[in-house]
Amino acid sequence: MFGKLKEKLLKTASKITEKIYNKGEAEEVKEEKKEKPKISLTNLFRRESKKEEIKKEKTEPEIKKTEIVKTEIPKKVEEDKEEVKEIKEETEKKKISFFDRFGLTRAIKKVLKKEVVILEEDIEDVLEELEIELLEADVALEVVEKLIENIKNELVGRKISPNDNVEEITINAVKNAIKNILSQEKIDIEEIIKKNKAEGKPTVIVFVGINGTGKTTTIAKLAYKLKQKGYSVVLAAGDTFRAGAIEQLEQHAKNVGVKVIKHKQGADSAAVIYDAIQHAKARGIDVVLADTAGRQATNTNLMEEIKKVVRVTKPDLVIFVGDALTGNDAVYQAEEFNNAVNIDGIILTKVDADAKGGAALSIGYAIGKPILYLGVGQRYSDLIEFDADWMVRKLFGEEEFEFSTEREF
Ligand SMILES: Nc1nc2c(ncn2[C@@H]2O[C@H](COP(=O)(O)OP(=O)(O)OP(=O)(O)O)[C@@H](O)[C@H]2O)c(=O)[nH]1
């Protein structure tokens, strides 16, 4: 997950560190009793790039996205598992901290000979390189620009003295820059459900997006999660357009143990969702999760239909479901849906197969709406809550994530 992005960010921090060392005429100093850790910041990003090269070789030629999801994950998972195991063993063996892992305390460490004030020109070339690499990794242009600006704000004009830990300063600067991009105002779905429940109303959530992004499976995953938390859930088969969509939702509903309200294929989507809301009201059900047909923004009829759904059913939340593997396209789609029906939040799917991380980094900032959850696999439990701190920890290798190769659908 996000391997490429991780590699680029670590490389940038490492290069800036070297620039500062050079400017401050750093000298190597021996630290007593400390063994040199196997992983340094430099080695870590080298290893990330190596891993990505291998993955690239394995994944070529390009296969259709859903096929990538189905066929490539096991290999990735094995690699990632190996990586996690290695780091865990290493951490346990040496009882080393996060910063130790990046080589921030090492047997031979570099110490500045003189104080350094970081100037824009000192780091400009490194940031230009990062800019190009992020654009290649499908990070949206405005996000790339903001990130570079954030890193400059963190570092330019900063005085670094020989007593300072240069690597820690640069890592933290890049981290803060990323965190600032990822921090959108949060939505607490459970709070909304509790508030509505207290008022005797169900919470209505409508899911929108283009075809095949994982809407239906995401609805089932959220139903599973909410059920586990003790809420009652009913699904609305609002995708009355695609053949087989109602049956697909029914199968998921059966698997997770919730009821589906449906009409026939071709029926009015708004009417189905309206009925599901009435059903929930009559039976005191807490949450209505409404599927809708996948549609492109260019399909005016279907875009008018989704506007009608929102007008008629007045949902508490409209959630856009986007496929992380489509990178910038997911950002454009979210923009289109936001213009049409004003989305409240985003769920990104297939993040388990996403090395680039472009959509995950860009989509919230570009649309100004929060990412609520990430889909990370093909089990009902593979839906994790998104949180900026969590993502930063993943990106800087402080916390690893193990995917499952199991498939429940
Ligand atoms: N690896 C992985 N695959 C996923 C994830 N979420 C969904 N998928 C897969 O993506 C494919 C499409 O999912 P669906 O839920 O059918 O997509 P949809 O958006 O409902 O499709 P339409 O009904 O055409 O709009 C399925 O093969 C899912 O198993 C995820 O988080 N990770």
PDB file of C-alpha atoms in Angstrom, residues 16 20 117-119 123 127 146-160 168-181:
ATOM      1  CA  ILE A  16      17.258  17.421   1.896  1.00  0.00           C
ATOM      2  CA  ILE A  20      21.915  20.382   4.953  1.00  0.00           C
ATOM      3  CA  VAL A 117      20.111  28.518   7.640  1.00  0.00           C
ATOM      4  CA  ILE A 118      18.086  26.710   4.985  1.00  0.00           C
ATOM      5  CA  LEU A 119      17.496  28.841   1.904  1.00  0.00           C
ATOM      6  CA  ILE A 123      16.292  22.609  -1.539  1.00  0.00           C
ATOM      7  CA  LEU A 127      11.563  19.759  -4.469  1.00  0.00           C
ATOM      8  CA  LYS A 146       0.431  22.803  -1.941  1.00  0.00           C
ATOM      9  CA  LEU A 147       2.699  20.055  -0.668  1.00  0.00           C
ATOM     10  CA  ILE A 148       5.829  21.751  -2.051  1.00  0.00           C
ATOM     11  CA  GLU A 149       4.676  25.052  -0.555  1.00  0.00           C
ATOM     12  CA  ASN A 150       4.100  23.339   2.813  1.00  0.00           C
ATOM     13  CA  ILE A 151       7.572  21.764   2.800  1.00  0.00           C
ATOM     14  CA  LYS A 152       9.120  25.156   1.965  1.00  0.00           C
ATOM     15  CA  ASN A 153       7.133  26.794   4.772  1.00  0.00           C
ATOM     16  CA  GLU A 154       8.422  24.167   7.168  1.00  0.00           C
ATOM     17  CA  LEU A 155      12.064  24.463   6.172  1.00  0.00           C
ATOM     18  CA  VAL A 156      13.025  27.693   4.408  1.00  0.00           C
ATOM     19  CA  GLY A 157      14.571  30.192   6.812  1.00  0.00           C
ATOM     20  CA  ARG A 158      15.025  27.549   9.488  1.00  0.00           C
ATOM     21  CA  LYS A 159      18.235  27.652  11.510  1.00  0.00           C
ATOM     22  CA  ILE A 160      19.805  24.296  12.234  1.00  0.00           C
ATOM     23  CA  GLU A 168      14.419  14.241  12.366  1.00  0.00           C
ATOM     24  CA  ILE A 169      13.875  17.848  11.294  1.00  0.00           C
ATOM     25  CA  THR A 170      13.532  16.981   7.602  1.00  0.00           C
ATOM     26  CA  ILE A 171      11.325  13.928   8.189  1.00  0.00           C
ATOM     27  CA  ASN A 172       9.036  15.975  10.412  1.00  0.00           C
ATOM     28  CA  ALA A 173       8.887  18.772   7.842  1.00  0.00           C
ATOM     29  CA  VAL A 174       7.724  16.361   5.114  1.00  0.00           C
ATOM     30  CA  LYS A 175       5.340  14.666   7.541  1.00  0.00           C
ATOM     31  CA  ASN A 176       3.721  17.943   8.592  1.00  0.00           C
ATOM     32  CA  ALA A 177       3.395  18.981   4.951  1.00  0.00           C
ATOM     33  CA  ILE A 178       1.530  15.740   4.167  1.00  0.00           C
ATOM     34  CA  LYS A 179      -0.628  15.906   7.280  1.00  0.00           C
ATOM     35  CA  ASN A 180      -1.758  19.398   6.392  1.00  0.00           C
ATOM     36  CA  ILE A 181      -2.961  18.121   2.980  1.00  0.00           C
TER      37      ILE A 181
END
